């Protein structure tokens, strides 16, 4: 039997002596870096974060790990391995995801910037920027402020605050993969292979946790607020900005840092208004993600190949299958409609924010046009973390038709005013569809249904049967009394 069971590496611990300890550790060949804590393949597109297939220990990561560990480290390694294989939670090991995300953040981003605790000056700057942004937005939208508070987060704090939302997004797909891992075995073998299936599911949860943790950690180095991807990832009513990432974002723009911060505060505050005062919107977006995810078919042929050749001493096979993607969108009308609803919903949210922020910033910031275009391009191209989520969830979390949606919202403002435009958020059936994005003029000048009147009509219709039943009951009583009188006569 091989001396390298399972081939997992050890997550590095933070050295007691800071950078000097890291330097000594690197010189001695110890540690693999937090983005590859279990010796798995590198994260697609993550560049310097992942320990790629050709990295240290790629052929024999367990042996590479033990080459520089003392007996105490060996005990920690086996304890970590035991925790992973004994995991019996949901489809994703979220404790592991959180740990790896924080370790990834601690290493800094590819551009060399490191995470740092937010100081009082940055907190005050963020609070003032959000307060001023809310004042400017009062002229650009009829929706009132949605931010009960404004906070400045470090990258690590962003990880902590957004993991519950990622759990809601990723668990449905991971559940499908976990179920499929057991279903691909013949029924007569499933009873015999019970322990193996349990171990595979535990490792599947760990592997999903590893990749989600890596992706969230990388994304923490890119985002500037809590709503960058168009979904409400943070706590409700809390406008959040990341000062260290804002500084990096504006470094090469030739725009004063104060203007960059204020423009990004406008976007964050606009998102907060929308999600706070359109109560059905969050569930609509997350439901659209879930609906699309549930329509994705796991590539059982690829999974059968992996399971059929599964070697407990080489769990990287499962990791590689996850990295390559095992999802095939069903080519059905229902799945196409689910994808269209999701893409349109994301585009409408981001398009509304883009149009409203531009209306608020254009008269006041000389850099408004440049910042708007920079953010549009940034959202259109996406980053390595978004590409990873596309692999794991089978979905790219960015609006494909942002410019179309923004033009439509601007046209609605011209034709109906701010109140008329924002009134469309009262009901999901009032929003533009994907077809309307193709013909914005037709939608803008189309007469809209007044849903308040419709709700009133439905309410009146619902009351009528009760009245009729009551009247009939009264008539029947009167008829019975009359018959009784006739009988008596």
Coordinates of C-alpha atoms in Angstrom, one line a residue:
X1 CA 0.0 0.0 0.0
X2 CA 1.2 3.5 -0.8
X3 CA 2.7 5.7 2.0
X4 CA 0.7 8.6 0.7
X5 CA -3.0 7.8 1.6
X6 CA -5.4 10.2 0.0
X7 CA -2.7 12.7 -1.1
X8 CA -4.0 15.6 1.0
X9 CA -1.7 18.5 2.0
X10 CA -1.9 20.4 5.3
X11 CA -3.4 23.9 5.5
X12 CA -0.7 26.2 6.6
X13 CA -0.9 28.0 9.9
X14 CA -0.1 31.6 10.4
X15 CA 3.5 31.9 11.6
X16 CA 4.1 33.5 15.0
X17 CA 6.8 35.8 13.7
X18 CA 4.9 37.3 10.8
X19 CA 6.6 37.9 7.5
X20 CA 9.9 36.6 8.8
X21 CA 8.3 33.3 9.7
X22 CA 6.7 33.1 6.2
X23 CA 10.1 33.7 4.6
X24 CA 11.8 31.0 6.6
X25 CA 9.0 28.6 5.9
X26 CA 9.3 29.2 2.1
X27 CA 13.1 28.8 2.3
X28 CA 12.7 25.5 4.0
X29 CA 10.2 24.3 1.4
X30 CA 7.4 23.9 3.9
X31 CA 3.8 24.7 3.3
X32 CA 1.8 24.8 0.1
X33 CA 0.0 28.1 0.5
X34 CA -3.6 28.5 1.7
X35 CA -5.1 28.3 -1.8
X36 CA -4.1 24.7 -2.0
X37 CA -4.6 23.4 1.5
X38 CA -5.4 19.8 0.6
X39 CA -3.1 19.2 -2.4
X40 CA -6.0 19.6 -4.8
X41 CA -5.6 20.9 -8.3
X42 CA -5.3 24.7 -8.8
X43 CA -8.3 27.0 -9.1
X44 CA -9.2 27.7 -12.8
X45 CA -8.2 31.2 -13.7
X46 CA -6.9 32.1 -10.2
X47 CA -3.4 32.7 -11.4
X48 CA -1.0 33.0 -8.5
X49 CA -3.6 31.8 -5.9
X50 CA -3.7 28.2 -6.9
X51 CA -1.1 25.5 -6.6
X52 CA -1.6 24.4 -10.2
X53 CA -1.1 20.9 -11.5
X54 CA 2.6 21.4 -11.9
X55 CA 3.1 23.0 -8.4
X56 CA 5.0 21.6 -5.5
X57 CA 3.7 18.2 -4.4
X58 CA 1.3 17.9 -7.4
X59 CA 2.4 14.3 -8.0
X60 CA 2.6 13.3 -4.4
X61 CA 1.3 16.1 -2.2
X62 CA 1.1 14.1 1.0
X63 CA 4.8 13.0 0.7
X64 CA 5.8 16.6 -0.1
X65 CA 3.9 17.8 3.0
X66 CA 5.5 15.2 5.3
X67 CA 9.0 16.0 4.0
X68 CA 9.1 19.1 6.2
X69 CA 6.8 18.3 9.1
X70 CA 7.7 17.4 12.7
X71 CA 5.7 14.9 14.7
X72 CA 3.4 17.6 16.0
X73 CA 2.6 18.7 12.5
X74 CA 1.9 15.1 11.5
X75 CA -0.7 14.8 14.3
X76 CA -2.3 18.0 13.1
X77 CA -2.4 16.7 9.5
X78 CA -4.1 13.5 10.5
X79 CA -6.6 15.4 12.7
X80 CA -7.4 17.6 9.7
X81 CA -7.8 14.6 7.4
X82 CA -10.0 12.9 10.0
X83 CA -12.2 16.0 10.3
X84 CA -12.7 16.0 6.5
X85 CA -13.6 12.4 6.1
X86 CA -15.9 12.4 9.2
X87 CA -17.9 15.4 7.9
X88 CA -21.6 14.5 7.9
X89 CA -23.2 17.8 7.2
X90 CA -24.8 19.2 4.0
X91 CA -23.5 19.0 0.5
X92 CA -20.8 21.6 1.1
X93 CA -18.4 21.7 4.0
X94 CA -19.0 25.3 4.8
X95 CA -16.7 25.3 7.9
X96 CA -13.9 24.3 5.5
X97 CA -15.0 26.9 2.9
X98 CA -14.9 29.7 5.5
X99 CA -11.4 28.6 6.7
X100 CA -9.9 28.4 3.2
X101 CA -11.5 31.7 2.2
X102 CA -9.9 33.4 5.1
X103 CA -6.6 31.8 4.5
X104 CA -6.8 32.9 0.8
X105 CA -7.5 36.4 1.9
X106 CA -4.6 36.4 4.3
X107 CA -2.2 35.8 1.4
X108 CA -3.2 39.0 -0.4
X109 CA -4.4 39.4 -4.0
X110 CA -2.4 38.8 -7.2
X111 CA -1.5 42.5 -7.5
X112 CA 0.3 42.3 -4.2
X113 CA -2.2 44.2 -2.0
X114 CA -2.8 42.7 1.5
X115 CA -5.9 42.8 3.6
X116 CA -5.9 45.1 6.6
X117 CA -8.1 46.0 9.5
X118 CA -10.2 49.1 8.8
X119 CA -9.1 52.1 10.7
X120 CA -11.3 55.0 12.1
X121 CA -10.4 57.3 9.2
X122 CA -11.6 54.9 6.6
X123 CA -14.8 54.1 8.6
X124 CA -15.6 57.8 8.8
X125 CA -14.9 58.3 5.1
X126 CA -17.2 55.5 4.1
X127 CA -20.0 56.7 6.4
X128 CA -19.8 60.2 5.0
X129 CA -19.7 58.9 1.4
X130 CA -22.8 56.8 1.9
X131 CA -24.6 59.7 3.7
X132 CA -23.8 62.1 0.8
X133 CA -24.7 59.4 -1.8
X134 CA -28.1 58.9 -0.2
X135 CA -28.8 62.7 -0.4
X136 CA -27.9 62.7 -4.1
X137 CA -30.1 59.7 -4.8
X138 CA -33.1 61.4 -3.4
X139 CA -33.3 63.4 -6.6
X140 CA -32.8 60.4 -8.9
X141 CA -35.3 57.8 -7.5
X142 CA -38.6 57.7 -5.7
X143 CA -37.4 54.8 -3.5
X144 CA -36.3 56.1 -0.1
X145 CA -33.0 55.2 1.6
X146 CA -32.5 51.6 2.3
X147 CA -29.3 51.8 4.3
X148 CA -29.9 51.8 8.0
X149 CA -26.2 51.9 8.5
X150 CA -22.9 52.2 6.6
X151 CA -19.9 50.0 7.4
X152 CA -16.4 49.7 6.1
X153 CA -15.3 46.1 5.8
X154 CA -11.9 44.4 5.4
X155 CA -11.8 41.5 2.9
X156 CA -12.0 39.0 5.8
X157 CA -15.1 40.8 7.1
X158 CA -16.7 40.6 3.7
X159 CA -16.1 36.8 3.7
X160 CA -17.8 36.4 7.0
X161 CA -20.8 38.5 6.1
X162 CA -21.5 37.0 2.7
X163 CA -21.1 33.3 3.3
X164 CA -24.7 32.7 4.2
X165 CA -25.8 34.1 0.8
X166 CA -23.3 31.9 -1.0
X167 CA -24.6 28.9 0.9
X168 CA -28.1 29.6 -0.4
X169 CA -26.8 29.9 -3.9
X170 CA -24.5 26.9 -4.0
X171 CA -26.1 24.2 -1.9
X172 CA -28.8 23.2 -4.4
X173 CA -26.2 22.4 -7.1
X174 CA -23.9 20.6 -4.7
X175 CA -26.8 18.5 -3.5
X176 CA -27.4 17.3 -7.0
X177 CA -23.8 16.3 -7.4
X178 CA -23.7 14.5 -4.0
X179 CA -26.9 12.5 -4.9
X180 CA -25.5 11.7 -8.4
X181 CA -22.3 10.4 -6.9
X182 CA -24.3 7.6 -5.2
X183 CA -26.8 7.0 -8.0
X184 CA -24.1 6.2 -10.6
X185 CA -23.3 2.9 -8.9
X186 CA -25.4 -0.1 -9.9
X187 CA -28.2 -0.8 -7.3
X188 CA -26.8 -4.2 -6.4
X189 CA -23.4 -2.5 -5.6
X190 CA -24.8 0.4 -3.5
X191 CA -25.4 -1.7 -0.4
X192 CA -21.9 -3.2 -0.6
X193 CA -20.3 0.1 -1.3
X194 CA -22.1 2.0 1.5
X195 CA -18.9 3.1 3.3
X196 CA -17.3 4.1 0.1
X197 CA -20.3 6.2 -1.0
X198 CA -20.3 7.9 2.4
X199 CA -16.6 8.6 2.1
X200 CA -17.0 10.0 -1.4
X201 CA -19.8 12.3 -0.3
X202 CA -17.7 13.5 2.6
X203 CA -14.9 14.2 0.3
X204 CA -17.3 15.8 -2.2
X205 CA -18.5 18.2 0.5
X206 CA -14.9 18.9 1.3
X207 CA -14.0 19.5 -2.3
X208 CA -16.9 21.8 -2.9
X209 CA -16.0 23.6 0.3
X210 CA -12.4 23.9 -0.9
X211 CA -13.3 25.4 -4.2
X212 CA -16.0 27.7 -2.9
X213 CA -13.6 28.9 -0.2
X214 CA -10.9 29.6 -2.7
X215 CA -13.4 31.4 -5.0
X216 CA -14.9 33.5 -2.2
X217 CA -11.4 34.3 -1.0
X218 CA -10.3 35.5 -4.5
X219 CA -13.5 37.4 -5.0
X220 CA -13.0 39.2 -1.6
X221 CA -9.9 40.7 -3.2
X222 CA -11.9 42.1 -6.2
X223 CA -15.2 43.4 -4.8
X224 CA -15.7 47.0 -3.6
X225 CA -19.1 46.6 -1.8
X226 CA -21.7 44.1 -0.7
X227 CA -23.7 44.1 -4.0
X228 CA -21.1 44.0 -6.7
X229 CA -22.6 41.0 -8.5
X230 CA -26.1 42.3 -8.5
X231 CA -27.3 40.0 -5.7
X232 CA -27.8 41.1 -2.0
X233 CA -24.9 39.2 -0.4
X234 CA -24.7 41.1 2.8
X235 CA -27.1 41.7 5.7
X236 CA -30.2 43.7 4.9
X237 CA -30.0 47.4 5.4
X238 CA -26.3 47.6 5.7
X239 CA -24.4 49.5 3.0
X240 CA -20.8 48.2 3.0
X241 CA -17.7 49.3 1.2
X242 CA -14.2 47.8 1.2
X243 CA -11.6 50.7 1.5
X244 CA -8.6 48.5 0.6
X245 CA -10.2 47.4 -2.7
X246 CA -11.5 50.8 -3.5
X247 CA -8.0 52.2 -3.3
X248 CA -6.8 49.4 -5.6
X249 CA -9.7 50.0 -8.0
X250 CA -9.0 53.7 -8.4
X251 CA -5.2 53.5 -8.4
X252 CA -4.8 53.7 -12.2
X253 CA -7.9 55.8 -13.1
X254 CA -6.5 59.3 -12.7
X255 CA -9.6 60.1 -10.7
X256 CA -9.4 61.6 -7.1
X257 CA -9.9 58.9 -4.5
X258 CA -12.8 60.8 -3.0
X259 CA -14.7 60.8 -6.3
X260 CA -14.1 57.0 -6.7
X261 CA -15.3 56.3 -3.2
X262 CA -18.4 58.5 -3.7
X263 CA -19.3 57.0 -7.0
X264 CA -19.1 53.4 -5.6
X265 CA -21.0 54.6 -2.5
X266 CA -23.8 55.7 -4.9
X267 CA -23.9 52.3 -6.4
X268 CA -24.0 50.6 -3.0
X269 CA -26.7 52.9 -1.7
X270 CA -28.8 52.4 -4.9
X271 CA -28.7 48.7 -4.5
X272 CA -29.7 49.0 -0.9
X273 CA -32.7 51.1 -1.8
X274 CA -33.9 48.7 -4.4
X275 CA -33.6 45.6 -2.2
X276 CA -35.1 47.3 0.8
X277 CA -38.2 48.6 -0.8
X278 CA -38.9 45.9 -3.4
X279 CA -39.7 43.1 -0.9
X280 CA -40.2 40.4 -3.5
X281 CA -36.9 41.1 -5.3
X282 CA -34.5 39.1 -3.2
X283 CA -36.5 35.9 -3.3
X284 CA -37.2 36.5 -7.0
X285 CA -33.5 36.6 -7.8
X286 CA -32.4 33.7 -5.6
X287 CA -35.4 31.7 -6.8
X288 CA -34.3 32.3 -10.4
X289 CA -30.8 31.1 -9.6
X290 CA -32.2 28.0 -7.8
X291 CA -34.7 27.3 -10.6
X292 CA -32.0 27.4 -13.2
X293 CA -29.6 25.3 -11.1
X294 CA -32.3 22.6 -10.6
X295 CA -32.7 22.3 -14.3
X296 CA -29.0 21.6 -14.8
X297 CA -28.2 17.9 -15.6
X298 CA -25.2 16.4 -14.0
X299 CA -23.0 14.7 -16.7
X300 CA -23.5 11.2 -15.3
X301 CA -21.2 9.7 -18.0
X302 CA -18.3 11.8 -16.8
X303 CA -19.2 11.0 -13.2
X304 CA -19.5 7.3 -13.9
X305 CA -16.0 7.4 -15.4
X306 CA -14.7 9.1 -12.3
X307 CA -16.5 6.8 -9.8
X308 CA -15.6 3.7 -11.8
X309 CA -11.9 4.5 -11.6
X310 CA -12.1 6.0 -8.2
X311 CA -9.0 5.4 -6.1
X312 CA -9.2 6.4 -2.4
X313 CA -5.4 7.2 -2.7
X314 CA -6.1 9.7 -5.5
X315 CA -9.0 11.9 -4.6
X316 CA -7.7 14.6 -7.0
X317 CA -9.8 12.7 -9.7
X318 CA -13.0 14.1 -8.2
X319 CA -11.5 17.5 -7.8
X320 CA -10.5 17.6 -11.5
X321 CA -14.0 16.6 -12.5
X322 CA -15.4 19.5 -10.5
X323 CA -12.9 21.9 -12.1
X324 CA -13.7 20.7 -15.6
X325 CA -17.4 21.1 -14.9
X326 CA -20.0 18.3 -14.8
X327 CA -23.0 20.3 -15.6
X328 CA -25.0 20.2 -18.9
X329 CA -27.9 22.7 -19.1
X330 CA -31.0 20.9 -20.3
X331 CA -32.0 22.0 -23.8
X332 CA -35.7 22.3 -22.9
X333 CA -38.1 25.2 -23.2
X334 CA -38.4 25.3 -19.4
X335 CA -34.6 25.6 -18.8
X336 CA -34.3 28.2 -21.5
X337 CA -37.0 30.2 -19.9
X338 CA -35.4 29.9 -16.5
X339 CA -32.1 31.1 -17.9
X340 CA -33.8 34.0 -19.7
X341 CA -35.6 35.0 -16.5
X342 CA -32.4 35.0 -14.5
X343 CA -30.3 36.9 -17.0
X344 CA -33.1 39.4 -17.5
X345 CA -33.6 39.9 -13.7
X346 CA -29.8 40.5 -13.2
X347 CA -29.7 42.9 -16.1
X348 CA -32.7 44.9 -14.9
X349 CA -31.3 45.3 -11.4
X350 CA -27.8 46.4 -12.7
X351 CA -29.4 48.5 -15.4
X352 CA -31.6 50.4 -13.0
X353 CA -28.7 51.0 -10.6
X354 CA -26.5 52.1 -13.6
X355 CA -29.2 54.6 -14.8
X356 CA -30.1 56.0 -11.4
X357 CA -26.4 56.4 -10.3
X358 CA -25.6 58.1 -13.6
X359 CA -28.5 60.5 -13.2
X360 CA -27.3 61.4 -9.6
X361 CA -23.6 61.6 -10.4
X362 CA -23.5 63.2 -13.9
X363 CA -24.3 66.8 -12.7
X364 CA -22.0 66.6 -9.7
X365 CA -18.9 64.5 -10.6
X366 CA -16.7 65.4 -13.5
X367 CA -15.5 61.7 -13.6
X368 CA -19.0 60.2 -13.7
X369 CA -18.7 59.1 -17.4
X370 CA -15.3 57.5 -17.0
X371 CA -16.2 55.7 -13.8
X372 CA -19.4 54.4 -15.3
X373 CA -17.6 53.0 -18.3
X374 CA -14.9 51.4 -16.2
X375 CA -17.5 49.6 -14.0
X376 CA -19.5 48.5 -17.1
X377 CA -16.4 46.9 -18.6
X378 CA -15.5 45.4 -15.3
X379 CA -18.9 43.7 -14.9
X380 CA -18.9 42.5 -18.5
X381 CA -15.5 40.8 -18.3
X382 CA -15.8 39.3 -14.9
X383 CA -12.9 37.9 -13.0
X384 CA -11.3 34.5 -12.1
X385 CA -13.7 34.0 -9.2
X386 CA -16.8 34.5 -11.3
X387 CA -15.4 32.0 -13.8
X388 CA -15.0 29.5 -11.0
X389 CA -18.6 30.0 -9.9
X390 CA -19.6 29.4 -13.5
X391 CA -17.9 26.0 -13.3
X392 CA -19.3 25.1 -9.9
X393 CA -22.9 26.4 -10.3
X394 CA -23.0 26.2 -14.1
X395 CA -23.9 29.9 -14.3
X396 CA -22.1 33.2 -14.9
X397 CA -23.3 35.6 -12.3
X398 CA -23.1 38.8 -14.4
X399 CA -25.7 40.5 -16.6
X400 CA -25.2 40.0 -20.3
X401 CA -27.6 42.8 -21.3
X402 CA -26.6 45.6 -18.9
X403 CA -26.4 48.3 -21.5
X404 CA -29.7 47.4 -23.0
X405 CA -31.4 47.5 -19.6
X406 CA -29.8 50.7 -18.7
X407 CA -31.0 52.4 -21.9
X408 CA -34.5 51.1 -21.3
X409 CA -34.6 52.5 -17.7
X410 CA -33.3 55.9 -19.0
X411 CA -36.0 55.9 -21.7
X412 CA -38.6 55.2 -19.1
X413 CA -37.4 58.1 -17.1
X414 CA -37.7 60.4 -20.0
X415 CA -41.2 59.1 -20.9
X416 CA -42.8 58.6 -17.5
X417 CA -40.6 60.4 -15.0
X418 CA -38.9 59.0 -12.0
X419 CA -42.1 58.0 -10.2
X420 CA -43.5 56.2 -13.3
X421 CA -40.2 54.4 -13.9
X422 CA -39.8 53.2 -10.3
X423 CA -43.5 52.1 -10.1
X424 CA -42.6 49.2 -12.3
X425 CA -40.9 47.5 -9.3
X426 CA -44.3 47.3 -7.5
X427 CA -45.0 43.9 -9.1
X428 CA -42.7 41.4 -10.9
X429 CA -45.2 41.1 -13.8
X430 CA -44.8 44.8 -14.5
X431 CA -41.1 44.5 -15.3
X432 CA -39.7 44.4 -18.8
X433 CA -39.0 41.0 -20.3
X434 CA -36.1 39.8 -22.4
X435 CA -38.2 40.6 -25.5
X436 CA -38.8 44.1 -24.2
X437 CA -35.0 44.6 -24.0
X438 CA -35.0 44.0 -27.8
X439 CA -37.7 46.6 -28.3
X440 CA -37.4 49.2 -25.5
X441 CA -39.4 51.9 -27.4
X442 CA -42.3 49.5 -27.7
X443 CA -42.2 48.8 -24.0
X444 CA -41.8 52.4 -23.0
X445 CA -44.9 53.6 -24.8
X446 CA -47.0 50.6 -24.1
X447 CA -49.9 51.2 -21.7
X448 CA -49.2 49.5 -18.4
X449 CA -51.7 47.6 -16.3
X450 CA -52.6 49.3 -13.0
X451 CA -52.0 46.4 -10.6
X452 CA -53.5 48.3 -7.7
X453 CA -56.8 48.4 -9.5
X454 CA -56.5 44.7 -10.5
X455 CA -55.8 43.8 -6.8
X456 CA -58.9 45.8 -5.8
X457 CA -61.0 44.0 -8.4
X458 CA -59.7 40.6 -7.3
X459 CA -60.4 41.4 -3.7
X460 CA -64.0 42.4 -4.5
X461 CA -64.5 39.3 -6.5
X462 CA -63.2 37.2 -3.6
X463 CA -65.7 38.8 -1.3
X464 CA -68.8 38.3 -3.5
X465 CA -69.2 34.5 -3.0
X466 CA -69.3 35.0 0.7
X467 CA -72.1 37.6 0.4
X468 CA -74.0 35.4 -2.1
X469 CA -73.7 32.4 0.3
X470 CA -74.9 34.5 3.1
X471 CA -77.9 35.8 1.0
X472 CA -78.7 32.3 -0.1
X473 CA -78.5 31.1 3.5
X474 CA -81.0 33.8 4.4
X475 CA -83.4 32.9 1.6
X476 CA -83.3 29.2 2.6
X477 CA -84.1 30.1 6.1
X478 CA -87.0 32.2 5.0
X479 CA -88.2 29.4 2.7
X480 CA -88.1 26.9 5.5
X481 CA -90.0 29.3 7.8
X482 CA -92.6 29.8 5.0
X483 CA -93.0 26.0 4.5
X484 CA -93.4 25.5 8.1
X485 CA -96.1 28.1 8.1
X486 CA -97.8 26.4 5.2
X487 CA -97.7 23.1 6.9
X488 CA -99.1 24.6 10.0
X489 CA -101.9 26.1 8.0

